[in-house]
């Protein structure tokens, strides 16, 4: 005589883990700005601009952004490649021109860049992205 089989379903991960796995797969690690683990990375070109870069990083951290400062004694190309592989949405590059002008240069995920950007304008725009939960990055400043 035929007997109806029973299937026992068990998972070792919970709802949060499944949701996170879904998001990682959906975005391929390139999360929207508001969801990215590191939203902004500040990269210094030389040791002479480390204080200016630290001031920018501290200001962004105080405003609640998830920001990292990379002031290692490495070539800037290496720092940019490393940050691109981590899929950080915005990289702020600080050199002597930026320090002297009181501006920032941006490398935006997706191959976009912007030079001589006012820091306050940048903060205002990314704050909108953060608050509105926009999926696309702003590429023009």
Backbone as a ProteinNet text record, in pm:
[ID]
protein_1_A
[PRIMARY]
XXXXXXXXXXXXXXXXXXXXXXXXXXXXXXXXXXXXXXXXXXXXXXXXXXXXXXXXXXXXXXXXXXXXXXXXXXXXXXXXXXXXXXXXXXXXXXXXXXXXXXXXXXXXXXXXXXXXXXXXXXXXXXXXXXXXXXXXXXXXX
[TERTIARY]
83.7	0	89.3	50.7	129.9	113.5	227.4	228.9	276.4	211.1	250.1	380.3	482.4	610.5	601.4	682.3	692.5	826.6	826.2	949.7	974.6	1092.6	1130.6	1222.2	1176.5	1254.6	1326	1456.2	1534	1633.9	1651.1	1751.5	1840.6	1965.8	2059	2075	2010.4	2017.8	1877.4	1871.3	1741.6	1699.4	1595.7	1535.6	1632.7	1703.5	1796.4	1909.3	1960.2	2070.4	2025.4	1904.3	1852.7	1830.9	1781.1	1760.2	1892.8	1992.2	2124.2	2184.7	2170.9	2221.5	2151.7	2022.3	1947.4	1999.8	2022.7	2070.9	2211.2	2296.8	2432.6	2427.2	2340.8	2328.7	2265.3	2164.2	2094.4	2186.4	2260.9	2347.3	2489.8	2520.8	2655.3	2760.6	2725.8	2818.9	2824.7	2771.6	2772.8	2643.4	2636.4	2515	2485.9	2358.4	2326.5	2397	2409.9	2485.1	2437.5	2308.6	2254.2	2273.9	2300.4	2313.3	2458.2	2549.5	2689	2756	2835.2	2904.9	3002.3	3075.5	3160.1	3103.7	3050.2	2985.9	3086.2	3184.8	3281.5	3419.4	3515.7	3653.8	3736.5	3812.8	3898.2	4040.4	4096	4229.3	4323.9	4434.3	4532.4	4642.3	4685.3	4787.4	4926.7	4953	5085	5067	5176.8	5173	5144.4	5175.6	5156	5009	4918.6	4775.5	4699.3	4771.6	4706.1	4615.3	4657.5	4574.6	4444.7	4452.5	4331.7	4238.2	4296.2	4215.8	4150.3	4223.9	4168.4	4054.7	4070.1	3963.4	3835.7	3849.9	3734	3670.2	3752.9	3701.9	3628.9	3686.5	3622.9	3489.3	3484.8	3360.9	3251.6	3287.8	3190.3	3142.9	3234.9	3198.1	3105.1	3133.7	3049	2908	2895.7	2763.9	2690	2755.4	2686.9	2711.5	2801.4	2832.9	2931.2	2923.4	3019.6	3139.4	3242.3	3357.4	3485.9	3580.4	3712.6	3819.1	3928	4042.4	4154.6	4208.6	4322	4439.9	4523.8	4640.5	4771.3	4762	4882.8	4982.7	5106.6	5211.6	5216.7	5111	5099.9	5072.3	5091.1	5058.7	4907.7	4865.1	4722.1	4649.6	4713.9	4651.9	4618.4	4707.2	4683.1	4564	4558.9	4448.3	4315.2	4314.8	4191.3	4146.8	4239.5	4204.1	4149.7	4212.6	4167.4	4026.2	4002.1	3870.5	3765.8	3804.5	3712.5	3676.2	3771.8	3742.4	3649.9	3650.4	3559.5	3423.5	3411	3286.3	3232.8	3325.1	3287.6	3221.6	3104.4	3034.2	3111.6	3167.8	3237.9	3377.2	3476.9	3614.1	3650.2	3691	3737.6	3888.9	3945.4	4091	4142	4236.6	4290.2	4437	4466.9	4603.9	4633.3	4748.3	4786.4	4696.5	4654.1	4563.4	4432	4377.9	4251.9	4268.7	4382.3	4407.4	4420.2	4492.6	4512.7	4383.3	4297.2	4172.1	4056.7	4075	3968.5	3855.7	3890.1	3790.5	3825.9	3750.4	3779.4	3768.5	3832	3814.3	3744.8	3654.1	3574.6	3600.6	3604	3594.6	3468.1	3376.5	3245.6	3238.9	3184.5	3172.3	3098.3	3151.9	3093.7	3180.6	3293.4	3387.9	3371.4	3288.8	3269.7	3367.9	3398	3484.4	3442.2	3479.8	3451.3	3566.1	3610.6	3721	3671.4	3744.4	3715.9	3571.4	3529.4	3394	3396.1	3299.8	3285.4	3240.4	3308	3276.7	3135.5	3092.4	2957.9	2850.1	2873.2	2777.1	2771.9	2889.1	2894	2816.4	2838.8	2770.5	2619.2	2577.1	2434	2371.8	2442.7	2389.3	2385.7	2492.1	2492.2	2398.6	2374.8	2277.3	2137.3	2107.5	1979.8	1970	2079.9	2080.3	2052.1	2114.2	2099.8	1957.1	1900.9	1767.4	1657	1674.5	1572.8	1585.1	1692.3	1716.5	1722.2	1786.9	1800.2	1888	1855.5	1931.9	2051.2	2033.6	2140.1	2227.3	2355.2	2448.8	2439.4	2460.4	2467.2	2605.7	2611.6	2739.3	2785.2	2700.8	2739.3	2728.1	2835.2	2836.7	2866.4
-116.7	0	124.5	232	353.5	437.6	497.1	582.1	720.8	821.7	959.1	994.2	1038.6	1072.1	1206.9	1220.1	1344.9	1407.7	1540.4	1612.2	1704.4	1692.4	1777.5	1886.1	2009.8	2122.6	2186.9	2201.2	2265.5	2357.8	2475.5	2567	2610.4	2628.2	2669	2820.7	2889.7	3035.9	3091.6	3209.8	3270.2	3368.4	3440.2	3535.1	3647.7	3702.9	3811.8	3767.7	3649.9	3599.8	3576.6	3522.4	3500.5	3632.7	3733	3864.6	3925.4	3917.7	3970.9	3897.7	3766.7	3689.6	3731.3	3756.7	3802.3	3937.5	4031.3	4163.9	4159.1	4076.1	4062.9	4009	3911.4	3854.4	3954.3	4025.9	4120.7	4233.4	4290.4	4403.7	4362.7	4236.2	4185.3	4257.3	4290.9	4356.5	4507.4	4563.5	4707.9	4767.4	4780.4	4826	4971.8	5010.8	5154	5228.3	5359.2	5439.8	5418.5	5421.4	5414.4	5278.5	5173.9	5038.8	4990.5	5061.6	5019.2	5020	4915.9	4912.3	5028.4	5061.2	5179.9	5269.6	5383.8	5472.3	5561.4	5610.2	5705.2	5665.7	5671.5	5645.9	5768.7	5819.6	5935.7	5885.1	5918	5870.7	5990.2	5985.1	6093.6	6055.8	6155.2	6131.7	6132	6228	6238.4	6257	6242.9	6262.8	6408.1	6501.8	6643.8	6680	6599.7	6631.3	6544.1	6467	6375.3	6447	6563.6	6636.5	6683.8	6735.9	6781.3	6663.3	6550.7	6430.3	6380.8	6385.6	6342.5	6433.7	6564.5	6659.1	6628.9	6597.6	6564.4	6435.1	6335.6	6207.7	6225.2	6301.9	6326	6398.1	6494.6	6568.7	6474.9	6386.6	6292.2	6192.9	6146.7	6055	6123.3	6249.2	6323.7	6342.3	6350.1	6366.2	6233.8	6123.4	5993.8	5907.3	5947	5864.3	5755.2	5641.6	5533.7	5562.4	5616.7	5669	5605.2	5583.6	5533.5	5625.9	5640.1	5718.8	5623.6	5641.5	5561.5	5655.9	5670.5	5758.1	5678	5552.3	5469.6	5526.2	5489.8	5533.8	5440.1	5442.2	5361.5	5455.2	5405.8	5485.5	5502.2	5618.2	5648.2	5552.1	5508.5	5412.3	5281.4	5238	5116	5133.9	5249.5	5276.6	5280.1	5342.5	5352.8	5215.7	5134	4998.2	4915.1	4925.3	4850.4	4894.2	5023.2	5074.4	5035	5033.6	4992.6	4844.8	4762.8	4620.2	4597.8	4690.8	4683.6	4744.6	4802.8	4861.9	4972.3	5059.2	5175.6	5277.1	5330.6	5421.4	5549.4	5617	5743.4	5739.8	5775.8	5791.4	5938.8	5995.1	6133.7	6128.6	6190.9	6191.7	6330	6332.6	6457.8	6469	6570.3	6603.7	6746.1	6796.3	6931.3	7037.7	7017.7	7115.1	7124.9	7010.5	7009.8	7077.1	7050.3	7110.5	7262.5	7308.7	7452.2	7523.5	7456.4	7517.5	7494.8	7406.2	7374.6	7294.9	7213.2	7133.3	6985.8	6902.2	6758.5	6713	6600.6	6532.3	6400.1	6362.1	6241.8	6138	6013	5897.5	5825.5	5811.7	5754.7	5615.9	5520.4	5384.1	5386.7	5316.4	5315.8	5389.6	5444.8	5508.9	5658.3	5721.1	5865.1	5935.7	6061.7	6140.4	6286.7	6360.4	6503.5	6569.5	6683.2	6756.9	6888.8	6941	7070.8	7081.7	6983.6	6981.2	7042.6	7127.3	7187.3	7077.9	7062.9	6957.1	6970.6	7092.8	7111.4	7072.7	7102.4	7063.4	6910.9	6846.4	6699.9	6639.8	6692.4	6641.1	6658.1	6771.6	6796.6	6694.8	6666.1	6573.5	6428.9	6384	6245	6227.9	6335.6	6329.5	6306	6368.5	6344.1	6198.1	6144.3	6003.2	5913	5945	5864.5	5870.3	5989.6	6006.7	5953.4	5967.3	5923.4	5776.3	5712.3	5570.8	5547.3	5640.9	5626.6	5507.7	5442.1	5325.5	5368.9	5473	5519.5	5623.4	5622.3	5719.7	5850.5	5960.6	6089.2	6099.8	6134.5	6136.2	6275	6376.5	6513	6602.5	6677.2	6766.5	6906.6
0	0	0	-75.7	-85.6	40.2	80.2	198.9	157.1	204.6	171.3	243.9	168.1	233.8	306.4	409.5	482	449	430.8	404.7	523.6	577.9	690	635	646.4	596.3	713.6	698.3	802.6	735.7	790	738.3	853.8	823	928.4	932.1	838.5	840.5	856.7	914.3	941.3	835	864.3	770.5	735.3	834.1	808.5	716.8	740.7	659.2	515.6	497.4	361.6	289.3	360.9	301.5	259.7	345.2	312.7	193.9	189.3	75.7	-53.3	-46.1	-163.3	-211.2	-118.1	-155.6	-215.1	-157.8	-211.2	-353.1	-375.9	-509.5	-606.3	-562	-649.2	-694.1	-601.8	-634.6	-670.1	-665.5	-694.8	-610.4	-488	-397.4	-413.2	-523.1	-546.6	-492.5	-361.7	-295.1	-325.8	-314.7	-322.5	-208.9	-224.1	-128.1	14.6	36.9	172.3	237.1	156.9	208.1	213.2	148	139	276.9	306.8	436.2	453.3	347.2	345.2	237	276.1	179.7	108.5	182.1	127.7	177.3	87.1	125.8	89.1	183.9	161.8	139.8	22.4	-16.2	-25.7	46.1	38.6	-59.9	-138.9	-240.4	-178.9	-89.2	-25.4	125.2	197.5	342.2	379.3	289.1	317.5	332.2	276	280.9	380.8	460.4	555	654.4	704	801.3	738.2	615.7	545.3	518.8	476.8	451.4	580.5	690.6	819	862.9	840.5	876	797.8	668.6	586	635.8	662.7	710.8	844	934.8	1065.5	1050.1	958.6	935.4	883.5	789.2	734.4	840.4	923.3	1032.5	1132.6	1163.7	1257.1	1202.8	1070.4	1007.8	994	1032.6	1033.4	911.3	823.9	707.9	748.5	680.5	703.1	611.9	671.5	596.8	648.8	557.1	594.7	537.3	610	565.7	528.3	408.2	363.6	340.7	442.9	430.4	435.3	388.7	385.4	284.2	300.5	210.3	89.2	10	-112.1	-228.4	-350.6	-468.5	-477.6	-528.2	-534.3	-628.2	-734.6	-826.1	-756.1	-668.1	-591.5	-497.3	-431.2	-338.9	-413.8	-531.2	-609.9	-656.8	-706	-750.3	-635.7	-521.3	-404.7	-363.1	-363.7	-328.5	-432.6	-559.6	-666	-651.5	-611.2	-592.3	-472.6	-376.2	-262.2	-293.8	-412.9	-463.3	-372.7	-328.8	-249	-342.7	-308.5	-399.5	-433.2	-333.3	-357.4	-295.5	-377.6	-330.2	-340.2	-228.6	-227.3	-233.2	-335.3	-353	-316.5	-224.7	-173.7	-212.4	-292	-328.8	-283.7	-324.5	-282.3	-345	-471.1	-534.3	-457.9	-419.1	-344.6	-208.6	-142.4	-12.5	-25.5	-126.9	-145.4	-184.3	-262.2	-307.6	-210.3	-113.7	-19.6	-83.5	-183.7	-256.3	-243.9	-316	-322.8	-467.1	-497.6	-625.5	-597.3	-684.8	-664.2	-770.8	-729.2	-818.5	-776.3	-870.1	-840.6	-901.7	-825.9	-875.8	-1008.7	-1106	-1239.3	-1339.2	-1294.4	-1384.9	-1400.6	-1320.7	-1329.2	-1236.4	-1268.9	-1180.6	-1186.8	-1085.8	-1078	-1003.1	-1053.9	-992.7	-936.4	-839	-777.1	-729	-652.4	-597.5	-458.6	-430.3	-298.8	-202.1	-89.3	6.9	62.1	91.5	146.8	45.9	-81.1	-185.1	-197.4	-191	-196.6	-79.7	39.6	158.8	144.5	92.9	74.2	-22.2	-131.9	-232.8	-182.6	-116.7	-68.9	50.5	123.3	231.4	174.6	59.8	-8.8	-51.7	-107.8	-148.1	-29.3	80.9	202.5	256	260.3	317.3	226.6	94.4	-1.3	-37.1	8.1	-22.9	-173.9	-245.5	-390.9	-424.8	-535	-579.3	-664.7	-745.9	-834.3	-765.2	-799.8	-745.4	-823.1	-756.4	-824.4	-886.1	-1015.4	-1086.3	-1126.5	-1109.2	-1144.8	-1021.4	-997.1	-880.8	-923.4
[MASK]
+++++++++++++++++++++++++++++++++++++++++++++++++++++++++++++++++++++++++++++++++++++++++++++++++++++++++++++++++++++++++++++++++++++++++++++

